[in-house]
Coordinates of C-alpha atoms in Angstrom, one line a residue:
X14 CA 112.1 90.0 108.3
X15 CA 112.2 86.4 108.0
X16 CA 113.2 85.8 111.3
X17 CA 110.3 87.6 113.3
X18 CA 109.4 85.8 116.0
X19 CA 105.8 83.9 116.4
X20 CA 103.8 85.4 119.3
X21 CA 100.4 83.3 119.4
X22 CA 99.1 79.9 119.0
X23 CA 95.8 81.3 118.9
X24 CA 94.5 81.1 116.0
X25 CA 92.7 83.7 115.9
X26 CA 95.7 86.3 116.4
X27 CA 98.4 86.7 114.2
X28 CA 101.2 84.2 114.8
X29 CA 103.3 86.5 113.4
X30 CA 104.7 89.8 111.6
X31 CA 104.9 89.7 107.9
X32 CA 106.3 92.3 105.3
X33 CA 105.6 90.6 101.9
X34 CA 101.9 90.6 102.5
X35 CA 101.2 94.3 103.7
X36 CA 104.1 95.8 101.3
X37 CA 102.2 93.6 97.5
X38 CA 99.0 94.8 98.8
X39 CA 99.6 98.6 99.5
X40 CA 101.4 98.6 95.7
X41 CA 98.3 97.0 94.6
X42 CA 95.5 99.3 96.3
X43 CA 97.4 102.2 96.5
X44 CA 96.7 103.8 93.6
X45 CA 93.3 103.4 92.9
X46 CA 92.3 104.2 97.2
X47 CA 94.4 107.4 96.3
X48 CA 92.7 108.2 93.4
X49 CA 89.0 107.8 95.2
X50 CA 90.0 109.5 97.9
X51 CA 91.0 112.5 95.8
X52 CA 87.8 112.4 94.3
X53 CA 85.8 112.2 97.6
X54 CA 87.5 115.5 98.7
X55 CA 91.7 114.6 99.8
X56 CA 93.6 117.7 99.6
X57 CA 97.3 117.1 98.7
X58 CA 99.2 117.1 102.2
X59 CA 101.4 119.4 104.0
X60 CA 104.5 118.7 105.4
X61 CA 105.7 116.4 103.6
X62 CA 109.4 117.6 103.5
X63 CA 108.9 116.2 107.3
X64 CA 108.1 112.9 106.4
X65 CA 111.5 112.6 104.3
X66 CA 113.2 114.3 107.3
X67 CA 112.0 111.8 109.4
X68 CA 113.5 109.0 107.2
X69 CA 116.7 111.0 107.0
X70 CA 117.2 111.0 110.8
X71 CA 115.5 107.4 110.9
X72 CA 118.1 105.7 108.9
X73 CA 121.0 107.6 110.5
X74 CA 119.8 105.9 113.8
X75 CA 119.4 102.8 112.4
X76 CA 115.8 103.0 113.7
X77 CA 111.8 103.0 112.9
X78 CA 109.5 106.4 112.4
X79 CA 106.3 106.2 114.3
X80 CA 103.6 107.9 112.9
X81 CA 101.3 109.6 115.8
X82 CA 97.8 110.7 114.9
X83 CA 94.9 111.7 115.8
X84 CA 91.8 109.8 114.6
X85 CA 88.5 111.0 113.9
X86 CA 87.4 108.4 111.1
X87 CA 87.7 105.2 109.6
X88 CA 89.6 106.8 106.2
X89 CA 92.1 108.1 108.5
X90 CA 94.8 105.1 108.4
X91 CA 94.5 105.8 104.3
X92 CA 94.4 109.6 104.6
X93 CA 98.4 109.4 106.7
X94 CA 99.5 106.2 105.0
X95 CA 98.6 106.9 101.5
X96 CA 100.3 110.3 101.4
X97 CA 103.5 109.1 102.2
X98 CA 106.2 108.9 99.5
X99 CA 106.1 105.4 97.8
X100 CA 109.4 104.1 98.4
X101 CA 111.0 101.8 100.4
X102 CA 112.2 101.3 103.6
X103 CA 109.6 103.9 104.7
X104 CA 106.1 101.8 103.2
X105 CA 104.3 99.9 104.1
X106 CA 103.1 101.4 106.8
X107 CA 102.0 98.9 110.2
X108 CA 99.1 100.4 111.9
X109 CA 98.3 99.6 115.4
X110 CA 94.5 98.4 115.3
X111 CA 92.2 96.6 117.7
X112 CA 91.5 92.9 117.8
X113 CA 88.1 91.9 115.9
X114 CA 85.8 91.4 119.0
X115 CA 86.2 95.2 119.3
X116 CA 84.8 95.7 116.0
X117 CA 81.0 94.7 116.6
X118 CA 79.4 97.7 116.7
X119 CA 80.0 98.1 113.0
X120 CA 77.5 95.1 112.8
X121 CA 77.4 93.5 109.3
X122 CA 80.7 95.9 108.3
X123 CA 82.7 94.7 111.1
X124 CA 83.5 91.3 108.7
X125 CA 86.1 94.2 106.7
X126 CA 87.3 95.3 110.3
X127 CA 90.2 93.0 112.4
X128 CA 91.3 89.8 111.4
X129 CA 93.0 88.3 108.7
X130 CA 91.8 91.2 106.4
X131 CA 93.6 93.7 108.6
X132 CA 96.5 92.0 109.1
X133 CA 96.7 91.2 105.3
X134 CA 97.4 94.9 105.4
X135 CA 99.7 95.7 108.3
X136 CA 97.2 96.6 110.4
X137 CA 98.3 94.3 114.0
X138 CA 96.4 94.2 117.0
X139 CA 97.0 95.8 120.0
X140 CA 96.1 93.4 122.6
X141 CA 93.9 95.4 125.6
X142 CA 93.8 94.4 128.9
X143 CA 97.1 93.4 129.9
X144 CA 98.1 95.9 131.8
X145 CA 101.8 95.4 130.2
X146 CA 102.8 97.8 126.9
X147 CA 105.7 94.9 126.0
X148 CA 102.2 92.6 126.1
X149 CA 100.1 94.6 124.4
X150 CA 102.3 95.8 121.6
X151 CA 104.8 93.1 120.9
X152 CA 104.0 93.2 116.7
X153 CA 104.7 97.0 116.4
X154 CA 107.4 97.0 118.5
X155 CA 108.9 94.1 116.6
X156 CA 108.5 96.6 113.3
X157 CA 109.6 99.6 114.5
X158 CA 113.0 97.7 115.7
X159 CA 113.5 96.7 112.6
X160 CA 113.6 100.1 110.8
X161 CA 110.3 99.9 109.7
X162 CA 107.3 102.1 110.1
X163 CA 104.1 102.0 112.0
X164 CA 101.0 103.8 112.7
X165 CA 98.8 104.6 116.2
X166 CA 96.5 107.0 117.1
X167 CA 97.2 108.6 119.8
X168 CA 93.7 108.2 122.0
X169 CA 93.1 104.5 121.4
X170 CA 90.0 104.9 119.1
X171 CA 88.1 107.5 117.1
X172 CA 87.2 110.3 119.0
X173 CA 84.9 113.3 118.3
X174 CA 86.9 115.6 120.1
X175 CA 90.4 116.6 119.7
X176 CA 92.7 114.8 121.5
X177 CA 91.3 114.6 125.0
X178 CA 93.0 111.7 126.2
X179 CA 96.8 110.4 125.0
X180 CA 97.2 106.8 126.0
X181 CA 100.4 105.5 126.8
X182 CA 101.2 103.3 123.6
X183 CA 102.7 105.8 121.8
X184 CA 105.3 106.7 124.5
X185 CA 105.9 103.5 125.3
X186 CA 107.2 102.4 121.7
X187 CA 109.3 105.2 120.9
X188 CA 110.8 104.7 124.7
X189 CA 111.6 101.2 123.9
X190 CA 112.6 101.3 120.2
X191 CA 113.7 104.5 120.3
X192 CA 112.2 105.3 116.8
X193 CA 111.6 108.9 115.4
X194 CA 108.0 110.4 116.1
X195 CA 106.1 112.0 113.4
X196 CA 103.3 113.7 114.5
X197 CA 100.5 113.5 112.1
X198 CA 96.9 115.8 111.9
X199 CA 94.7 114.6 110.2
X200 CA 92.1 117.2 109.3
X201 CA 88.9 118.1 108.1
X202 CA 87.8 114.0 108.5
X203 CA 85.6 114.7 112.1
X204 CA 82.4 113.9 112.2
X205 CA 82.0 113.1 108.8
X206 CA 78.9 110.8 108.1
X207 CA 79.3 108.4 105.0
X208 CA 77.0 110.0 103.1
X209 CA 78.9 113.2 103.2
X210 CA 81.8 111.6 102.2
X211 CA 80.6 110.0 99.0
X212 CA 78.8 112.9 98.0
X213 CA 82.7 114.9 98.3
X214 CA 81.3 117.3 100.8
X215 CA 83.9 117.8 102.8
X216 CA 88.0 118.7 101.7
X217 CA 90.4 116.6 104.1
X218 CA 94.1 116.4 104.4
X219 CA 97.1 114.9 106.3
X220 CA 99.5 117.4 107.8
X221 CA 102.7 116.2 109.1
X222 CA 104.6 117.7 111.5
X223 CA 108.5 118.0 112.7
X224 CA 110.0 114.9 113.4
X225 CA 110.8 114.4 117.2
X226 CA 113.4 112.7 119.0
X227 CA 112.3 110.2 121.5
X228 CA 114.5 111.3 124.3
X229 CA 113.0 114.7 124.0
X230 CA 109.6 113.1 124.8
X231 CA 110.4 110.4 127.7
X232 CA 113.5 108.4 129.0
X233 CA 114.4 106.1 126.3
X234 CA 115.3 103.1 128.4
X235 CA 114.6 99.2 128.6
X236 CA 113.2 99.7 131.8
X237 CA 110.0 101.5 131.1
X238 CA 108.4 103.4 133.6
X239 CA 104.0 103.4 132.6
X240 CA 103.6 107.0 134.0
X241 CA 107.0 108.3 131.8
X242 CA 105.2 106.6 128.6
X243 CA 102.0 108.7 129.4
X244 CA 103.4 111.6 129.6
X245 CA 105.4 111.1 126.7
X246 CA 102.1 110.8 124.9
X247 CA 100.8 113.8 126.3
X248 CA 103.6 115.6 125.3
X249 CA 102.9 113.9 121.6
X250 CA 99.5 115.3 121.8
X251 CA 100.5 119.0 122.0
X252 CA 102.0 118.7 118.9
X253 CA 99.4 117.3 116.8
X254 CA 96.6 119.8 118.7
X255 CA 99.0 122.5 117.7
X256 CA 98.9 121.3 114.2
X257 CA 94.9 121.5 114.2
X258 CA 95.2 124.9 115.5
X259 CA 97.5 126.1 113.0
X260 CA 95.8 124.4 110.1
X261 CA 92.6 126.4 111.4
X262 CA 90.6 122.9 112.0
X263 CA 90.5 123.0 116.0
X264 CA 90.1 125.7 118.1
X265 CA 89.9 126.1 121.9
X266 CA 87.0 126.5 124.3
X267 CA 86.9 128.9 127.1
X268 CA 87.2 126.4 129.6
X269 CA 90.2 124.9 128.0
X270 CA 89.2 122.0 126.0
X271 CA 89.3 121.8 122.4
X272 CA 87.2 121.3 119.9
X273 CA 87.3 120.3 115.9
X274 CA 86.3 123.1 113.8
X275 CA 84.2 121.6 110.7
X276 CA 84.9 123.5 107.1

């Protein structure tokens, strides 16, 4: 990946994609976040035979998987990423994050969020505002069309619910690169307050479901229809809520909704 293109001169975005940075520091950390997390309360995942599925169809395409998740804390990205197989092509994993300034609320913390720190790790900025998915997401789409892997959550940020909103992102990059779509649950991980966590209170997991062609989703074109990526997304969304379900960590309310079911 040599060859990546530069996308900023602002300093205080990354100029470009890297591989060697993300890929010696997820062999490094790997082991020893693993090994906490399991001690913290991580469960071994399920469905993992769909993740090597995934990379079976992936490199007959020639293309990227694309995790989709849903996101209900800040272990999540380590709960999905870390339970993937360690081998290459499939790690690292490039997770779509915010940029720093949305980080503040985490008020002295928010030094580990964004920034070089995240992107040290693969974890590259969507850039809000734009009003333009080619704009906003022109590292991860850069990845995923190089056979590589990345990571987004499907709502845009942590949520308390489950899955209430799917933002287009998600469509958009499989339209466009045409990569595989893993959808990925993450349960058990809602509305777990730190001090829960470190005390290993709570048992959380990754479950992975079927692999899922982009076509099947949206219209795979270069000319990307906004309201076709959405509902791609949404249609992301009832897989992953129907992983919750059948995991026995969401349930739904009378009026329709859903909500997380804490065990």
């Amino acid at each position: 990946m040599k060859d990546l293109p530069r996308y900023h001169e602002n300093s205080r975005l990354p100029r470009k994609v890297s591989l060697f940075g993300p890929r010696l520091l997820y062999h490094v950390i790997a082991r020893p976040i693993t090994w906490l997390l399991r001690k913290l309360g991580m469960q071994e995942p399920h469905g993992v035979e769909n993740i090597l599925e995934a990379e079976r169809m992936a490199k007959e395409r020639g293309v990227g998987i694309l995790f989709v998740s849903n996101h209900t804390n800040e272990i999540d990205p380590f709960v999905v990423g870390l339970n993937v197989p360690r081998r290459a092509p499939i790690i690292p994993i490039y997770a779509v994050a915010r940029v720093k300034e949305r980080y503040k609320h985490y008020g002295t913390a928010s030094m580990f969020f964004g920034g070089r720190l995240f992107w040290a790790g693969g974890s590259y900025p969507a850039l809000q505002g734009l009003r333009d998915y080619s704009k906003a997401l022109p590292f991860h789409e850069t990845v995923l069309k190089r056979g590589r892997s990345v990571l987004i959550f499907l709502e845009g940020g942590i949520s308390d619910a489950p899955l209430t909103i799917a933002k287009g992102g998600a469509g958009y990059l499989a339209a466009k690169t045409r990569a595989i779509i893993l959808p990925v649950a993450v349960c058990g991980a809602s509305n777990l307050p730190a001090r829960e966590l470190f005390a290993g209170k709570r048992r959380f997991f990754a479950s992975y479901g079927k692999p899922i062609l982009p076509e099947s989703i949206c219209k795979v074109s270069n000319d990307i229809d906004p309201e076709s990526c959405k509902d791609g997304s949404r249609r992301i969304l009832e897989s992953i809520r129907a992983i919750l379900v059948s995991e026995g960590y969401a349930t739904e309310n009378q009026d329709g909704t859903y909500r997380y079911i804490v065990r």
